CSV table of C-alpha atoms in Angstrom, one decimal:
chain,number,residue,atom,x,y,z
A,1,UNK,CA,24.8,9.8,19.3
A,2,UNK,CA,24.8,6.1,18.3
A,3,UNK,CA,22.3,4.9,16.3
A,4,UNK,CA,21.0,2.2,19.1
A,5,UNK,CA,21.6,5.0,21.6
A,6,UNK,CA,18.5,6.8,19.8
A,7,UNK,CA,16.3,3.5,20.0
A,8,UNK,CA,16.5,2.8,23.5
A,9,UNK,CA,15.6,6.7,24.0
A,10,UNK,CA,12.5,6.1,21.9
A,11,UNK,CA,11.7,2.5,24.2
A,12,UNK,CA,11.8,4.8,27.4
A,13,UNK,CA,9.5,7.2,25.8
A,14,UNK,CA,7.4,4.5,24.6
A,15,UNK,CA,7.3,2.9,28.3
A,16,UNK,CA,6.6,6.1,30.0
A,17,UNK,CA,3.8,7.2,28.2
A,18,UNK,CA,2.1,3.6,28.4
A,19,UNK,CA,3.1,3.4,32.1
A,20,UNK,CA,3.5,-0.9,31.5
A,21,UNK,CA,6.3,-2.9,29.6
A,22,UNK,CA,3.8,-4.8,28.2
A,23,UNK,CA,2.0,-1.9,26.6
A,24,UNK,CA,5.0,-0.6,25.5
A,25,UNK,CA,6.4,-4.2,23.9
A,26,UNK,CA,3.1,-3.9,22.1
A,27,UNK,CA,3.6,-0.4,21.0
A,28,UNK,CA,7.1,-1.2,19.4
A,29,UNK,CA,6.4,-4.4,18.0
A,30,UNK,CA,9.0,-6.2,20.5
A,31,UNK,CA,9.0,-8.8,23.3
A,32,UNK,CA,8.4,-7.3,26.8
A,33,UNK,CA,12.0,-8.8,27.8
A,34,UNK,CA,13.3,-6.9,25.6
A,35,UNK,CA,11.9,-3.5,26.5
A,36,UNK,CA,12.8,-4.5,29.9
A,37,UNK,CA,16.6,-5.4,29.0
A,38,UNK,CA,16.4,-1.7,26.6
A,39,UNK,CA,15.9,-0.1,29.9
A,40,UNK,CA,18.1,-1.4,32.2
A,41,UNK,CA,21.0,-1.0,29.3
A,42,UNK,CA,19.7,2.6,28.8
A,43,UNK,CA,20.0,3.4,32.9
A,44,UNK,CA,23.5,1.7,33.0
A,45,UNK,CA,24.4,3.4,30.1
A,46,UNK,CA,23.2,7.3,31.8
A,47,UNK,CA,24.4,6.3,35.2
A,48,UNK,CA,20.6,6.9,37.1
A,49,UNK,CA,17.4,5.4,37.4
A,50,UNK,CA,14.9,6.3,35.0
A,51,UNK,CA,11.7,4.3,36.0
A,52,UNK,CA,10.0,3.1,39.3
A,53,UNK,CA,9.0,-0.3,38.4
A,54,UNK,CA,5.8,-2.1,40.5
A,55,UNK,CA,4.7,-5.7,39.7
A,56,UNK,CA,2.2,-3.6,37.3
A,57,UNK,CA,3.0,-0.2,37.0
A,58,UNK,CA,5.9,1.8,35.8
A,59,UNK,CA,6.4,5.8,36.5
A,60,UNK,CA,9.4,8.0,35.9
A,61,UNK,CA,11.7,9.2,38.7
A,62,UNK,CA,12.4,12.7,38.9
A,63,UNK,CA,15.5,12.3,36.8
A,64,UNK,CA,13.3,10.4,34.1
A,65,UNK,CA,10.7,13.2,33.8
A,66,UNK,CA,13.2,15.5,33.1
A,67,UNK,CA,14.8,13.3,30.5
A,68,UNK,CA,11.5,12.8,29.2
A,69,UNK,CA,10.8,16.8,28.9
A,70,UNK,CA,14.0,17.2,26.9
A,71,UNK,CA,13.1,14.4,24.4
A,72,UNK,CA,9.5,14.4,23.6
A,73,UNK,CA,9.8,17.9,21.8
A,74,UNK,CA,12.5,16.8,19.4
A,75,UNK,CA,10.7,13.1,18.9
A,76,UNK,CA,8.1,14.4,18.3
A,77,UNK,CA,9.2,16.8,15.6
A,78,UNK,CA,10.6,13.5,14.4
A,79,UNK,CA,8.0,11.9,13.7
A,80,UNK,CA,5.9,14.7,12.7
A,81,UNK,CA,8.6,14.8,9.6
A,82,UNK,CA,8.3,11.6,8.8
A,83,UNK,CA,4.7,11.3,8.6
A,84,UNK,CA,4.7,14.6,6.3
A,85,UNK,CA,6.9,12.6,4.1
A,86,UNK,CA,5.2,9.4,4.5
A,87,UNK,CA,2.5,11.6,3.1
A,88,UNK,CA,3.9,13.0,0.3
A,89,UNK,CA,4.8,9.2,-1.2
A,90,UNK,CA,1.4,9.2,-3.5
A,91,UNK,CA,2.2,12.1,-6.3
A,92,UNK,CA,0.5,15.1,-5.0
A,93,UNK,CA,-2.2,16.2,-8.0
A,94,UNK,CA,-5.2,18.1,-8.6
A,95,UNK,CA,-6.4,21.9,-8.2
A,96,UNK,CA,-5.2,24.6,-5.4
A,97,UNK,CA,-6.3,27.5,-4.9
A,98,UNK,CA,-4.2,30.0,-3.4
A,99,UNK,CA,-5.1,33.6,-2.4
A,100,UNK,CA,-2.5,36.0,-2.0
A,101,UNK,CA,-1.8,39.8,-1.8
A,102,UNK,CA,0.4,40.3,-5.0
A,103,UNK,CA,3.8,41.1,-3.2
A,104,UNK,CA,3.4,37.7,-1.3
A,105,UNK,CA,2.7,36.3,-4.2
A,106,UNK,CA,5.5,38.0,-6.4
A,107,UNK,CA,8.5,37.5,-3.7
A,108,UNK,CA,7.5,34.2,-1.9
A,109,UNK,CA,5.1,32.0,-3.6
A,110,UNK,CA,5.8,32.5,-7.4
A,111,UNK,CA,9.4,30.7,-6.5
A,112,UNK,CA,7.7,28.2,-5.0
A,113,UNK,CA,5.2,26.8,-7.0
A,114,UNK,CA,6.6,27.1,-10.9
A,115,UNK,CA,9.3,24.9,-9.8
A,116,UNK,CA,6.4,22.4,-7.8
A,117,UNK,CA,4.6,22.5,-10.8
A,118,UNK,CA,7.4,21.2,-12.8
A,119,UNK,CA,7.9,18.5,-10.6
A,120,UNK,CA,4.9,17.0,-10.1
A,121,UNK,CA,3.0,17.9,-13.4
A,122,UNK,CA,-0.7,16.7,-12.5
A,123,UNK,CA,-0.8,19.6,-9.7
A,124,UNK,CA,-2.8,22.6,-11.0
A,125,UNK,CA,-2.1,25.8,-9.2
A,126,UNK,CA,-4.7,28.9,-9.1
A,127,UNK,CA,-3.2,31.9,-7.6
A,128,UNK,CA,-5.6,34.8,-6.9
A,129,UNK,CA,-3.7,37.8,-6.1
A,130,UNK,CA,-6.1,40.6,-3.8
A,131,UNK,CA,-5.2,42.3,-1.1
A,132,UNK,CA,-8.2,41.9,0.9
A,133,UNK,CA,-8.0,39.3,3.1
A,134,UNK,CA,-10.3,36.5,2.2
A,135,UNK,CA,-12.7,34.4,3.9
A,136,UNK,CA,-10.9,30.7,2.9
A,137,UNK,CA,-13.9,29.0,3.5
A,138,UNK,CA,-16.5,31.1,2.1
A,139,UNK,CA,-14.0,31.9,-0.8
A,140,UNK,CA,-13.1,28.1,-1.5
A,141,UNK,CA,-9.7,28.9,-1.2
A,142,UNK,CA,-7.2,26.5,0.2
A,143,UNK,CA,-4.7,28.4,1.5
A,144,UNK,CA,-3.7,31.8,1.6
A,145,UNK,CA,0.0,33.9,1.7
A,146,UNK,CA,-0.3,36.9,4.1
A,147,UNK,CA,1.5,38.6,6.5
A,148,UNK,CA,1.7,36.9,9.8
A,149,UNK,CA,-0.4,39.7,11.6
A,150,UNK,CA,-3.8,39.0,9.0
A,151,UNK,CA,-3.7,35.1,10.2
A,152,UNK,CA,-7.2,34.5,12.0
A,153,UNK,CA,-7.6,32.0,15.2
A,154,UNK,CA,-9.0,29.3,13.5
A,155,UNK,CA,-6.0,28.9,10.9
A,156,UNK,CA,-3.2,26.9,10.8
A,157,UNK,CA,0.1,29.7,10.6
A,158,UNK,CA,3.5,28.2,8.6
A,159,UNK,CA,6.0,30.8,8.2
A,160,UNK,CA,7.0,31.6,4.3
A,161,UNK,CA,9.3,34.3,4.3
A,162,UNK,CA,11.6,36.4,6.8
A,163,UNK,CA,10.6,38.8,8.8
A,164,UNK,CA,9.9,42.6,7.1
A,165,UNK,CA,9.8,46.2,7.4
A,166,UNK,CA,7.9,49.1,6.2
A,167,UNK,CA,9.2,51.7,4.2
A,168,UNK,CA,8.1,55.1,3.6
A,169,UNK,CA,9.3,56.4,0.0
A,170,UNK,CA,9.0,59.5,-2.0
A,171,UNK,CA,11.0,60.5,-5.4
A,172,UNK,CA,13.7,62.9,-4.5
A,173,UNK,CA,11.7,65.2,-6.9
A,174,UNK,CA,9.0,65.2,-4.6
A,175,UNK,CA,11.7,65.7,-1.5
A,176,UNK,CA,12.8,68.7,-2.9
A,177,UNK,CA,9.6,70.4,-3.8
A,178,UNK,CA,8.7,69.6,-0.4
A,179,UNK,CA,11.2,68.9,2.7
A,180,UNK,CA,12.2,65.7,3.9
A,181,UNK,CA,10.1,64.4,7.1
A,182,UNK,CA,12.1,63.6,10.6
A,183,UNK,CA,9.4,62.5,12.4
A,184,UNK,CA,6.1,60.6,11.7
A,185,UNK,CA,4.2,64.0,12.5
A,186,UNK,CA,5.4,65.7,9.6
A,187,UNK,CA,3.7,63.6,7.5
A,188,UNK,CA,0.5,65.7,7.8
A,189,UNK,CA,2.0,68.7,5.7
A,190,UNK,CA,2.7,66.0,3.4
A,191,UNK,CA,0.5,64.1,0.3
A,192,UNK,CA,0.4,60.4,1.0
A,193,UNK,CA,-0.3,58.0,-0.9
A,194,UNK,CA,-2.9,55.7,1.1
A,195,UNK,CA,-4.7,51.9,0.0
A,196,UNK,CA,-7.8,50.8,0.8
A,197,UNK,CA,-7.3,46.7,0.5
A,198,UNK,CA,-11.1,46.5,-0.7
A,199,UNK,CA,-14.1,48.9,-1.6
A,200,UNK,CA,-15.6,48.4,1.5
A,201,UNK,CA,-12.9,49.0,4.1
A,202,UNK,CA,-11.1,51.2,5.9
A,203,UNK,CA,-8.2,53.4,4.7
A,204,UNK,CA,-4.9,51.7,5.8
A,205,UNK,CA,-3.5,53.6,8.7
A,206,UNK,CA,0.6,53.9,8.9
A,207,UNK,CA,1.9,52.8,11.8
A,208,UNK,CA,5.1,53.5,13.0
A,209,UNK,CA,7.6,52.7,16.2
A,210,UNK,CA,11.0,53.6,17.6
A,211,UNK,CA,11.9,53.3,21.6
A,212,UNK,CA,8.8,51.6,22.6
A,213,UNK,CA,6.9,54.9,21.3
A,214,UNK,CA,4.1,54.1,18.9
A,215,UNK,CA,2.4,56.2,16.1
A,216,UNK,CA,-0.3,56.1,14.3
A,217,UNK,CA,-1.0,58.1,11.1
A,218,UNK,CA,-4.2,59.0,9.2
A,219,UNK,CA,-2.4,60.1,6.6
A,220,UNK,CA,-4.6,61.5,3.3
A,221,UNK,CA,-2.8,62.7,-0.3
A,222,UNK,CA,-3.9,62.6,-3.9
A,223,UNK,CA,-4.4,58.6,-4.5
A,224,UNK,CA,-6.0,55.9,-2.9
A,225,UNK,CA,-4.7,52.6,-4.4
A,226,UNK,CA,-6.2,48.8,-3.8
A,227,UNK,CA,-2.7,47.5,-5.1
A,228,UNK,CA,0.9,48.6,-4.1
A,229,UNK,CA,2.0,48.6,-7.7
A,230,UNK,CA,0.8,51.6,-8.9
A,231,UNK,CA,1.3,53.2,-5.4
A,232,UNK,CA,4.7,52.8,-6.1
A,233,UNK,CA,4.4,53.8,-9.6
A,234,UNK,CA,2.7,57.5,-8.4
A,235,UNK,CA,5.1,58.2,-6.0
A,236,UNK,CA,8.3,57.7,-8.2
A,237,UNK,CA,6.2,60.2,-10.3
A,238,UNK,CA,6.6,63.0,-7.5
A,239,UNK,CA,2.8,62.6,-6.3
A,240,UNK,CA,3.7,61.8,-2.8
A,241,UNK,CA,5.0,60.0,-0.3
A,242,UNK,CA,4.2,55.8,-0.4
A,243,UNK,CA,4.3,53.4,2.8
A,244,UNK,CA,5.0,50.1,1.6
A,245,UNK,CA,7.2,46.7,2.5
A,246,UNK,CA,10.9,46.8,2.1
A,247,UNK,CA,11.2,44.0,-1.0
A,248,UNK,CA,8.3,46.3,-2.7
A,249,UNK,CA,10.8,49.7,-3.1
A,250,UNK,CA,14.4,48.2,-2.7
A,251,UNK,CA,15.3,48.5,-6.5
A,252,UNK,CA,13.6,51.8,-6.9
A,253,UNK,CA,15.8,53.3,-3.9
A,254,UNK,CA,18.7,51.2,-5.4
A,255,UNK,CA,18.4,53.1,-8.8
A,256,UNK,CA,17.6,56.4,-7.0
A,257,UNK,CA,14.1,56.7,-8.1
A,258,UNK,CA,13.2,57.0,-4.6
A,259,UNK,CA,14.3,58.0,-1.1
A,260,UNK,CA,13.4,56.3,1.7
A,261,UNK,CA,12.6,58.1,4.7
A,262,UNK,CA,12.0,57.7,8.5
A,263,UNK,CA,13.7,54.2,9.0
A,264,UNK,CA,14.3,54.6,12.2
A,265,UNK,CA,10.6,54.6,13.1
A,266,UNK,CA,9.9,51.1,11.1
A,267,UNK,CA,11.0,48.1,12.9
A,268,UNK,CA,10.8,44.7,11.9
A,269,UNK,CA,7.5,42.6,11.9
A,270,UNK,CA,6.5,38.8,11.4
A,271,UNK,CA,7.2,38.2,7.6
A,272,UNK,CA,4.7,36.2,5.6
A,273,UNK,CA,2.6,33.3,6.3
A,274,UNK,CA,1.2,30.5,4.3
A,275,UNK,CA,-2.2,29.7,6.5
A,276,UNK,CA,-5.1,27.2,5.7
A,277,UNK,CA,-7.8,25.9,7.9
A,278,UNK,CA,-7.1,23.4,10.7
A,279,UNK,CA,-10.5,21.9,10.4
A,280,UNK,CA,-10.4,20.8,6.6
A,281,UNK,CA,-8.8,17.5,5.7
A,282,UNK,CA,-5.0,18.6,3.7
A,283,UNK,CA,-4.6,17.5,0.4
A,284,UNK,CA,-1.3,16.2,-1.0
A,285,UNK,CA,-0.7,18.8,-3.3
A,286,UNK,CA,-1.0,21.0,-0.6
A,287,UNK,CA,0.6,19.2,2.1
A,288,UNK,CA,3.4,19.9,-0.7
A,289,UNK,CA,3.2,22.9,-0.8
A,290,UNK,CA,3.7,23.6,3.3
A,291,UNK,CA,6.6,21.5,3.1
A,292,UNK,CA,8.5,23.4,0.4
A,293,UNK,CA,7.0,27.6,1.1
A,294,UNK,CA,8.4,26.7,5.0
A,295,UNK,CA,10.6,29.4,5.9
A,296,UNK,CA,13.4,28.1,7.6
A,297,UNK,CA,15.5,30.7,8.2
């Protein structure tokens, strides 16, 4: 597409929305002749008519609606790109806080922010690692890294990472002491090592799915754990059986120290999210940090 090609697109946005040449002129900063002389080049150039034109009105014709549809998404992403970078002219500085459970934290936000905080010195970064998940507000958090299922209604939902799977591990110690499970069902002659993400909730469930069939577990064992660390840590000592994310266990079942079992039954799931509240005004430095923890796949 040539470059003046993509102007006259953005006139014939600009008329159609106002619904008047004048409006429009305005809008763009131009004489009303020349929106008028943009659109009649535009239509020559496409080969149809792309505006019903009164002596005070303008609307589109079926075939300008349509081209309308198909633009407005992409201009629109446009121009919500430049004003994040228009934003981001002023050096971003001061404090964010950032809660995070501490595998988000470990595999998708630690990248991120020693290298931001390199580049723009005067930002401050405060990374709370829990694996409850926090009230942003009440918390005076800014943002927080979770998995795309824990983001509320009234949050703003950026993707950070690629999408995940669960992963159900034991030490082959443990295996042979006491069978391999083939089915989700099995697990309740087996010791599982459970969390509890804060003292006041629930035990986590394990949920599992294969051919539109889903389980769910309340599985019990030796342990309960608030952090996946040292779930991992008791079962590669033969305690039982752990149910964590893939990244968590994938050098521990590299090195053999566990065996991963029922993969079949653990699909993939939405990946982490960077969410914040919609109704707060967004700083710089965090208006940074969007921009860079966007997973774009």
């Amino acid at each position: 597409m040539k470059r003046e090609d993509l102007a006259d697109l953005t006139a014939f946005v600009a008329v159609a929305d106002a619904g008047n040449f004048t409006r429009a002129a305005v809008q763009l900063g131009v004489s009303q002749s020349a929106v008028s002389h943009t659109i009649r080049r535009l239509e020559a150039s496409l080969g149809f008519k792309l505006l019903n034109r009164t002596s005070r009105n303008v609307s589109t014709t079926d075939a300008g609606a349509k081209l309308l549809a198909a633009l407005r998404p992409g201009l629109d992403q446009i121009s919500a790109r430049i004003e994040e970078l228009r934003s981001l002219g002023d050096a971003p500085r001061g404090l964010l806080r950032v809660t995070s459970s501490m595998t988000g934290a470990r595999t998708v936000l630690w990248p991120v922010v020693s290298a931001m905080v390199r580049d723009y010195p005067e930002v401050q970064i405060e990374i709370n690692t829990d694996s409850r998940v926090s009230d942003l507000a009440e918390d005076r958090f800014d943002a927080a890294v979770r998995l795309g299922e824990s983001v509320g209604p009234d949050m703003i939902g950026v993707p950070a990472g690629p999408p995940l799977r669960m992963a159900a591990v034991a030490s082959p110690a443990y295996f042979a002491r006491r069978g391999v499970p083939l089915h989700p069902d099995d697990l309740d002659d087996h010791d599982c090592l459970t969390m509890r993400f804060s003292s006041n909730s629930v035990i986590y469930d394990w949920e599992f799915e294969r051919d539109e069939k889903e389980i769910v577990k309340r599985v019990t064992g030796p342990f309960v754990f608030n952090e996946s660390d040292f779930l991992i840590k008791a079962a590669c000592d033969g305690y039982g059986i752990a149910f964590v994310t893939e990244p968590e266990i994938r050098a521990a079942v590299a090195n053999g120290s566990l065996r991963r079992v029922l993969e079949d039954w653990c699909p993939p799931f939405s990946g982490f999210t960077l969410c914040y509240s919609g109704r707060r005004q967004t700083s710089s430095a965090l208006r940074l940090l969007i921009d860079r923890l966007r997973y774009r796949g």
